[in-house]
PDB file of C-alpha atoms in Angstrom:
ATOM      1  CA  GLN A   1     -79.938 -37.886  81.317  1.00 63.00           C
ATOM      2  CA  LYS A   2     -77.233 -38.138  83.798  1.00 69.00           C
ATOM      3  CA  GLU A   3     -78.085 -38.263  87.756  1.00 90.00           C
ATOM      4  CA  VAL A   4     -75.881 -35.465  88.921  1.00 94.00           C
ATOM      5  CA  GLU A   5     -75.099 -32.882  86.374  1.00 95.00           C
ATOM      6  CA  GLN A   6     -72.103 -30.349  86.772  1.00 95.00           C
ATOM      7  CA  ASN A   7     -70.904 -27.755  84.250  1.00 91.00           C
ATOM      8  CA  SER A   8     -67.122 -29.115  83.101  1.00 89.00           C
ATOM      9  CA  GLY A   9     -65.694 -25.598  82.992  1.00 89.00           C
ATOM     10  CA  PRO A  10     -63.253 -24.622  83.513  1.00 95.00           C
ATOM     11  CA  LEU A  11     -64.608 -21.286  85.313  1.00 96.00           C
ATOM     12  CA  SER A  12     -62.684 -19.258  85.656  1.00 97.00           C
ATOM     13  CA  VAL A  13     -62.288 -15.977  88.290  1.00 97.00           C
ATOM     14  CA  PRO A  14     -60.124 -12.959  89.173  1.00 97.00           C
ATOM     15  CA  GLU A  15     -59.006 -13.135  92.454  1.00 97.00           C
ATOM     16  CA  GLY A  16     -61.039 -11.622  95.226  1.00 97.00           C
ATOM     17  CA  ALA A  17     -64.142 -12.305  93.288  1.00 98.00           C
ATOM     18  CA  ILE A  18     -67.229 -14.576  93.818  1.00 98.00           C
ATOM     19  CA  ALA A  19     -67.119 -18.153  92.581  1.00 97.00           C
ATOM     20  CA  SER A  20     -70.501 -19.906  91.432  1.00 97.00           C
ATOM     21  CA  LEU A  21     -70.384 -23.989  91.121  1.00 98.00           C
ATOM     22  CA  ASN A  22     -73.864 -24.880  90.594  1.00 97.00           C
ATOM     23  CA  CYS A  23     -74.877 -28.677  89.954  1.00 96.00           C
ATOM     24  CA  THR A  24     -78.690 -30.303  89.563  1.00 96.00           C
ATOM     25  CA  TYR A  25     -79.854 -33.635  90.064  1.00 95.00           C
ATOM     26  CA  SER A  26     -82.519 -36.024  89.042  1.00 92.00           C
ATOM     27  CA  ASP A  27     -83.777 -38.237  91.888  1.00 88.00           C
ATOM     28  CA  ARG A  28     -86.382 -36.281  94.141  1.00 87.00           C
ATOM     29  CA  VAL A  29     -85.788 -38.514  97.255  1.00 85.00           C
ATOM     30  CA  SER A  30     -82.308 -37.127  97.378  1.00 87.00           C
ATOM     31  CA  GLN A  31     -81.482 -36.120 101.306  1.00 87.00           C
ATOM     32  CA  SER A  32     -77.735 -35.831 101.498  1.00 92.00           C
ATOM     33  CA  PHE A  33     -75.658 -33.420  99.573  1.00 95.00           C
ATOM     34  CA  PHE A  34     -71.973 -33.067  99.643  1.00 96.00           C
ATOM     35  CA  TRP A  35     -69.406 -30.597  97.747  1.00 98.00           C
ATOM     36  CA  TYR A  36     -65.707 -32.241  97.780  1.00 98.00           C
ATOM     37  CA  ARG A  37     -62.722 -30.148  96.266  1.00 98.00           C
ATOM     38  CA  GLN A  38     -59.851 -32.331  94.634  1.00 97.00           C
ATOM     39  CA  TYR A  39     -56.712 -30.884  93.553  1.00 97.00           C
ATOM     40  CA  SER A  40     -54.833 -32.149  90.632  1.00 93.00           C
ATOM     41  CA  GLY A  41     -52.948 -35.594  91.698  1.00 90.00           C
ATOM     42  CA  LYS A  42     -54.750 -35.676  94.601  1.00 93.00           C
ATOM     43  CA  SER A  43     -58.479 -37.516  96.354  1.00 95.00           C
ATOM     44  CA  PRO A  44     -61.257 -35.591  96.579  1.00 97.00           C
ATOM     45  CA  GLU A  45     -61.885 -33.556 100.246  1.00 97.00           C
ATOM     46  CA  LEU A  46     -65.060 -32.449 101.784  1.00 96.00           C
ATOM     47  CA  ILE A  47     -65.661 -29.166 101.839  1.00 96.00           C
ATOM     48  CA  MET A  48     -69.638 -29.180 102.498  1.00 96.00           C
ATOM     49  CA  SER A  49     -72.387 -31.080 103.642  1.00 96.00           C
ATOM     50  CA  ILE A  50     -76.259 -29.727 103.664  1.00 96.00           C
ATOM     51  CA  TYR A  51     -79.329 -31.085 104.257  1.00 93.00           C
ATOM     52  CA  SER A  52     -82.156 -29.023 104.109  1.00 93.00           C
ATOM     53  CA  ASN A  53     -83.233 -26.329 101.969  1.00 95.00           C
ATOM     54  CA  GLY A  54     -82.127 -22.974 102.245  1.00 95.00           C
ATOM     55  CA  ASP A  55     -78.239 -21.744 102.821  1.00 96.00           C
ATOM     56  CA  LYS A  56     -74.866 -22.978 104.748  1.00 97.00           C
ATOM     57  CA  GLU A  57     -72.421 -21.450 105.449  1.00 97.00           C
ATOM     58  CA  ASP A  58     -68.660 -22.151 106.505  1.00 96.00           C
ATOM     59  CA  GLY A  59     -66.159 -19.430 106.062  1.00 97.00           C
ATOM     60  CA  ARG A  60     -65.576 -17.982 102.490  1.00 97.00           C
ATOM     61  CA  PHE A  61     -67.813 -21.511 101.803  1.00 98.00           C
ATOM     62  CA  THR A  62     -71.969 -21.203 101.629  1.00 98.00           C
ATOM     63  CA  ALA A  63     -73.509 -24.223 100.510  1.00 97.00           C
ATOM     64  CA  GLN A  64     -77.223 -23.554  99.023  1.00 97.00           C
ATOM     65  CA  LEU A  65     -80.199 -26.481  98.538  1.00 97.00           C
ATOM     66  CA  ASN A  66     -83.477 -25.921  96.597  1.00 96.00           C
ATOM     67  CA  LYS A  67     -84.797 -29.557  96.664  1.00 94.00           C
ATOM     68  CA  ALA A  68     -88.050 -27.711  94.639  1.00 94.00           C
ATOM     69  CA  SER A  69     -85.776 -27.332  91.819  1.00 95.00           C
ATOM     70  CA  GLN A  70     -82.725 -30.125  92.135  1.00 95.00           C
ATOM     71  CA  TYR A  71     -80.386 -27.610  92.588  1.00 95.00           C
ATOM     72  CA  VAL A  72     -77.343 -27.148  94.765  1.00 97.00           C
ATOM     73  CA  SER A  73     -74.826 -24.825  94.401  1.00 97.00           C
ATOM     74  CA  LEU A  74     -71.593 -23.723  95.911  1.00 98.00           C
ATOM     75  CA  LEU A  75     -70.505 -20.219  96.598  1.00 98.00           C
ATOM     76  CA  ILE A  76     -66.597 -19.001  97.224  1.00 98.00           C
ATOM     77  CA  ARG A  77     -66.248 -15.508  98.498  1.00 98.00           C
ATOM     78  CA  ASP A  78     -62.752 -13.435  98.174  1.00 98.00           C
ATOM     79  CA  SER A  79     -61.712 -17.016  95.821  1.00 98.00           C
ATOM     80  CA  GLN A  80     -58.425 -17.416  95.957  1.00 97.00           C
ATOM     81  CA  PRO A  81     -55.562 -18.962  93.914  1.00 96.00           C
ATOM     82  CA  SER A  82     -55.394 -21.922  95.952  1.00 97.00           C
ATOM     83  CA  ASP A  83     -58.575 -22.292  95.714  1.00 98.00           C
ATOM     84  CA  SER A  84     -57.543 -23.378  92.385  1.00 98.00           C
ATOM     85  CA  ALA A  85     -59.443 -27.058  91.800  1.00 97.00           C
ATOM     86  CA  THR A  86     -61.718 -29.856  90.787  1.00 97.00           C
ATOM     87  CA  TYR A  87     -65.357 -29.488  92.437  1.00 98.00           C
ATOM     88  CA  LEU A  88     -67.490 -32.087  92.808  1.00 97.00           C
ATOM     89  CA  CYS A  89     -71.167 -32.174  93.854  1.00 97.00           C
ATOM     90  CA  ALA A  90     -72.235 -35.791  95.266  1.00 95.00           C
ATOM     91  CA  VAL A  91     -76.139 -36.600  95.948  1.00 94.00           C
ATOM     92  CA  LYS A  92     -76.805 -39.724  98.083  1.00 91.00           C
ATOM     93  CA  GLY A  93     -80.609 -40.934  98.036  1.00 83.00           C
ATOM     94  CA  ALA A  94     -82.677 -42.051 101.393  1.00 76.00           C
ATOM     95  CA  GLY A  95     -82.005 -44.798 103.813  1.00 72.00           C
ATOM     96  CA  THR A  96     -78.798 -46.543 104.640  1.00 65.00           C
ATOM     97  CA  ALA A  97     -78.663 -48.689 101.361  1.00 68.00           C
ATOM     98  CA  SER A  98     -78.350 -45.756  98.777  1.00 78.00           C
ATOM     99  CA  LYS A  99     -75.130 -44.949  97.603  1.00 84.00           C
ATOM    100  CA  LEU A 100     -73.147 -41.960  96.769  1.00 89.00           C
ATOM    101  CA  THR A 101     -73.699 -40.582  93.624  1.00 92.00           C
ATOM    102  CA  PHE A 102     -70.701 -37.892  92.262  1.00 94.00           C
ATOM    103  CA  GLY A 103     -70.939 -35.115  89.388  1.00 94.00           C
ATOM    104  CA  THR A 104     -68.108 -34.879  86.919  1.00 93.00           C
ATOM    105  CA  GLY A 105     -67.204 -32.191  88.316  1.00 95.00           C
ATOM    106  CA  THR A 106     -66.457 -28.579  87.883  1.00 96.00           C
ATOM    107  CA  ARG A 107     -62.703 -26.856  87.024  1.00 97.00           C
ATOM    108  CA  LEU A 108     -62.399 -23.639  88.504  1.00 97.00           C
ATOM    109  CA  GLN A 109     -59.446 -21.472  87.812  1.00 98.00           C
ATOM    110  CA  VAL A 110     -58.723 -18.263  89.639  1.00 97.00           C
ATOM    111  CA  THR A 111     -56.521 -15.984  88.312  1.00 96.00           C
ATOM    112  CA  LEU A 112     -54.227 -13.538  89.811  1.00 91.00           C
TER     113      LEU A 112
ATOM    114  CA  LYS B   1     -57.451 -39.656 114.286  1.00 67.00           C
ATOM    115  CA  ALA B   2     -56.224 -41.364 111.482  1.00 79.00           C
ATOM    116  CA  GLY B   3     -57.639 -40.908 107.588  1.00 94.00           C
ATOM    117  CA  VAL B   4     -58.316 -43.682 105.498  1.00 97.00           C
ATOM    118  CA  THR B   5     -54.864 -45.707 104.618  1.00 97.00           C
ATOM    119  CA  GLN B   6     -54.949 -47.545 101.203  1.00 98.00           C
ATOM    120  CA  THR B   7     -51.782 -48.844 100.083  1.00 97.00           C
ATOM    121  CA  PRO B   8     -49.998 -49.771  97.904  1.00 97.00           C
ATOM    122  CA  ARG B   9     -50.571 -45.944  96.315  1.00 97.00           C
ATOM    123  CA  TYR B  10     -49.177 -47.177  93.238  1.00 97.00           C
ATOM    124  CA  LEU B  11     -49.246 -50.465  91.155  1.00 97.00           C
ATOM    125  CA  ILE B  12     -47.663 -51.404  87.837  1.00 97.00           C
ATOM    126  CA  LYS B  13     -49.315 -54.664  86.379  1.00 97.00           C
ATOM    127  CA  THR B  14     -49.472 -56.357  83.158  1.00 97.00           C
ATOM    128  CA  ARG B  15     -52.509 -57.646  80.819  1.00 97.00           C
ATOM    129  CA  GLY B  16     -54.182 -60.505  82.617  1.00 97.00           C
ATOM    130  CA  GLN B  17     -52.487 -60.316  85.534  1.00 97.00           C
ATOM    131  CA  GLN B  18     -54.874 -59.967  88.755  1.00 97.00           C
ATOM    132  CA  VAL B  19     -54.489 -57.296  91.732  1.00 98.00           C
ATOM    133  CA  THR B  20     -55.749 -56.612  95.218  1.00 98.00           C
ATOM    134  CA  LEU B  21     -56.140 -53.160  96.703  1.00 98.00           C
ATOM    135  CA  SER B  22     -56.445 -52.581 100.088  1.00 98.00           C
ATOM    136  CA  CYS B  23     -57.864 -49.601 102.396  1.00 98.00           C
ATOM    137  CA  SER B  24     -58.719 -49.180 106.113  1.00 98.00           C
ATOM    138  CA  PRO B  25     -61.443 -47.073 107.269  1.00 97.00           C
ATOM    139  CA  ILE B  26     -61.040 -44.263 110.123  1.00 96.00           C
ATOM    140  CA  SER B  27     -61.321 -45.792 113.116  1.00 95.00           C
ATOM    141  CA  GLY B  28     -64.877 -46.553 114.261  1.00 92.00           C
ATOM    142  CA  HIS B  29     -66.474 -45.789 110.543  1.00 93.00           C
ATOM    143  CA  ARG B  30     -67.864 -49.411 109.624  1.00 93.00           C
ATOM    144  CA  SER B  31     -68.941 -48.521 105.898  1.00 93.00           C
ATOM    145  CA  VAL B  32     -66.752 -48.365 102.759  1.00 95.00           C
ATOM    146  CA  SER B  33     -66.938 -47.645  99.400  1.00 95.00           C
ATOM    147  CA  TRP B  34     -64.677 -48.532  96.112  1.00 97.00           C
ATOM    148  CA  TYR B  35     -64.456 -45.802  93.554  1.00 97.00           C
ATOM    149  CA  GLN B  36     -62.768 -46.166  90.346  1.00 97.00           C
ATOM    150  CA  GLN B  37     -61.841 -42.736  88.272  1.00 96.00           C
ATOM    151  CA  THR B  38     -60.603 -41.866  85.328  1.00 92.00           C
ATOM    152  CA  PRO B  39     -60.300 -38.491  83.162  1.00 85.00           C
ATOM    153  CA  GLY B  40     -62.990 -39.506  81.079  1.00 78.00           C
ATOM    154  CA  GLN B  41     -65.491 -41.177  83.291  1.00 81.00           C
ATOM    155  CA  GLY B  42     -65.139 -39.054  87.030  1.00 86.00           C
ATOM    156  CA  LEU B  43     -65.928 -41.153  89.935  1.00 92.00           C
ATOM    157  CA  GLN B  44     -67.253 -44.220  89.082  1.00 94.00           C
ATOM    158  CA  PHE B  45     -68.960 -46.200  92.115  1.00 94.00           C
ATOM    159  CA  LEU B  46     -67.882 -49.559  92.321  1.00 96.00           C
ATOM    160  CA  PHE B  47     -69.233 -51.432  95.824  1.00 93.00           C
ATOM    161  CA  GLU B  48     -70.174 -50.661  99.186  1.00 93.00           C
ATOM    162  CA  TYR B  49     -69.577 -53.104 102.284  1.00 94.00           C
ATOM    163  CA  PHE B  50     -71.064 -52.312 105.392  1.00 92.00           C
ATOM    164  CA  SER B  51     -70.363 -55.340 108.113  1.00 91.00           C
ATOM    165  CA  GLU B  52     -68.642 -57.539 106.308  1.00 94.00           C
ATOM    166  CA  THR B  53     -71.633 -57.511 103.766  1.00 93.00           C
ATOM    167  CA  GLN B  54     -72.191 -56.184 100.435  1.00 93.00           C
ATOM    168  CA  ARG B  55     -74.639 -53.413 100.596  1.00 89.00           C
ATOM    169  CA  ASN B  56     -74.775 -52.144  97.135  1.00 89.00           C
ATOM    170  CA  LYS B  57     -73.139 -52.389  93.903  1.00 92.00           C
ATOM    171  CA  GLY B  58     -72.067 -50.381  90.633  1.00 92.00           C
ATOM    172  CA  ASN B  59     -72.315 -51.397  86.684  1.00 92.00           C
ATOM    173  CA  PHE B  60     -69.064 -52.844  86.814  1.00 96.00           C
ATOM    174  CA  PRO B  61     -67.896 -56.939  85.110  1.00 96.00           C
ATOM    175  CA  GLY B  62     -67.791 -59.608  87.493  1.00 96.00           C
ATOM    176  CA  ARG B  63     -63.947 -59.116  87.237  1.00 97.00           C
ATOM    177  CA  PHE B  64     -63.727 -56.487  90.071  1.00 98.00           C
ATOM    178  CA  SER B  65     -65.048 -57.958  93.325  1.00 97.00           C
ATOM    179  CA  GLY B  66     -64.042 -56.757  97.227  1.00 97.00           C
ATOM    180  CA  ARG B  67     -64.950 -57.687 100.354  1.00 97.00           C
ATOM    181  CA  GLN B  68     -65.027 -56.429 103.872  1.00 97.00           C
ATOM    182  CA  PHE B  69     -63.007 -58.309 107.301  1.00 97.00           C
ATOM    183  CA  SER B  70     -64.453 -58.216 110.542  1.00 96.00           C
ATOM    184  CA  ASN B  71     -63.011 -54.935 111.771  1.00 95.00           C
ATOM    185  CA  SER B  72     -63.847 -52.791 108.653  1.00 96.00           C
ATOM    186  CA  ARG B  73     -61.044 -53.283 106.649  1.00 98.00           C
ATOM    187  CA  SER B  74     -61.648 -53.791 102.751  1.00 98.00           C
ATOM    188  CA  GLU B  75     -60.069 -55.623 100.091  1.00 98.00           C
ATOM    189  CA  MET B  76     -60.714 -54.975  96.689  1.00 98.00           C
ATOM    190  CA  ASN B  77     -59.603 -57.382  94.176  1.00 98.00           C
ATOM    191  CA  VAL B  78     -59.394 -57.124  90.399  1.00 98.00           C
ATOM    192  CA  SER B  79     -58.907 -59.808  88.098  1.00 96.00           C
ATOM    193  CA  THR B  80     -57.444 -60.587  84.160  1.00 96.00           C
ATOM    194  CA  LEU B  81     -56.368 -57.092  84.252  1.00 97.00           C
ATOM    195  CA  GLU B  82     -57.312 -55.072  80.897  1.00 97.00           C
ATOM    196  CA  LEU B  83     -55.321 -51.803  79.901  1.00 96.00           C
ATOM    197  CA  GLY B  84     -58.906 -49.687  80.293  1.00 95.00           C
ATOM    198  CA  ASP B  85     -58.808 -50.835  84.160  1.00 97.00           C
ATOM    199  CA  SER B  86     -55.932 -48.209  84.706  1.00 97.00           C
ATOM    200  CA  ALA B  87     -57.319 -45.902  86.721  1.00 96.00           C
ATOM    201  CA  LEU B  88     -57.043 -43.876  90.526  1.00 97.00           C
ATOM    202  CA  TYR B  89     -58.876 -46.178  92.887  1.00 98.00           C
ATOM    203  CA  LEU B  90     -60.504 -44.713  95.466  1.00 98.00           C
ATOM    204  CA  CYS B  91     -61.592 -45.825  99.114  1.00 97.00           C
ATOM    205  CA  ALA B  92     -64.209 -43.937 101.132  1.00 96.00           C
ATOM    206  CA  SER B  93     -65.333 -44.914 104.776  1.00 95.00           C
ATOM    207  CA  SER B  94     -68.357 -42.956 106.807  1.00 92.00           C
ATOM    208  CA  PRO B  95     -69.727 -44.206 110.167  1.00 88.00           C
ATOM    209  CA  GLY B  96     -72.679 -46.167 108.115  1.00 76.00           C
ATOM    210  CA  GLY B  97     -75.114 -47.734 110.099  1.00 68.00           C
ATOM    211  CA  GLY B  98     -78.271 -45.514 111.317  1.00 61.00           C
ATOM    212  CA  VAL B  99     -75.831 -42.372 110.706  1.00 56.00           C
ATOM    213  CA  SER B 100     -76.471 -42.602 106.559  1.00 65.00           C
ATOM    214  CA  ASN B 101     -76.675 -39.350 105.680  1.00 80.00           C
ATOM    215  CA  GLN B 102     -72.941 -38.412 107.072  1.00 86.00           C
ATOM    216  CA  PRO B 103     -70.314 -37.932 104.192  1.00 91.00           C
ATOM    217  CA  GLN B 104     -67.628 -40.322 103.426  1.00 93.00           C
ATOM    218  CA  HIS B 105     -64.261 -39.345 103.756  1.00 96.00           C
ATOM    219  CA  PHE B 106     -61.631 -40.477 101.383  1.00 97.00           C
ATOM    220  CA  GLY B 107     -58.147 -42.328 101.150  1.00 97.00           C
ATOM    221  CA  ASP B 108     -55.349 -40.941  98.574  1.00 97.00           C
ATOM    222  CA  GLY B 109     -56.420 -43.784  96.399  1.00 97.00           C
ATOM    223  CA  THR B 110     -54.095 -46.350  94.913  1.00 97.00           C
ATOM    224  CA  ARG B 111     -52.811 -45.389  91.315  1.00 97.00           C
ATOM    225  CA  LEU B 112     -53.104 -48.398  88.874  1.00 97.00           C
ATOM    226  CA  SER B 113     -51.181 -48.560  85.546  1.00 97.00           C
ATOM    227  CA  ILE B 114     -51.637 -51.609  83.395  1.00 97.00           C
ATOM    228  CA  LEU B 115     -48.991 -52.328  80.707  1.00 94.00           C
TER     229      LEU B 115
END
């Protein structure tokens, strides 16, 4: 079982729709959760951080965390063609020495 | 505030050679992590340095090594290069220390091609 799992996609949504990206993780003591966006040929860029159960909103982005189900998701409202990218879920355990583990990413395509 | 700076951006080497990549973290960040990214494997963790000490290590052979200097700048070395080492090498920095849950911020990466 992979430590952090994501559907590789591509996930195709029409412009203006809501894109829903999902991620599950295996380590129950994970404490910190991040979503990164990576355009083709570029490096990952941080979009959201979430640390406690519930929703966290930032503009068109909402991160949702459910530690009991070991599940984190990212919603993108009013999807734009510029949102087309690969979205990486990253999970970090407790303690200063724990490493950040990435999923393989979900490729999102926003169509006109 | 300047971001994470990686040099060089592109590098072409041949099998058997060695290479050194450099990373300057965001000012004030003391933790530097290195990742290898390939199309098939995604982002694979290499190692993390904090206060000149390797704090964590991924599952890579001993040909991959790194170090961190007192100014938090880090270098990564790969010896006896193999074709499979062709990848994008990414460096990421974070405050580190007691602030363990802060996100990492990535540099633009070094694209290494092995001929």
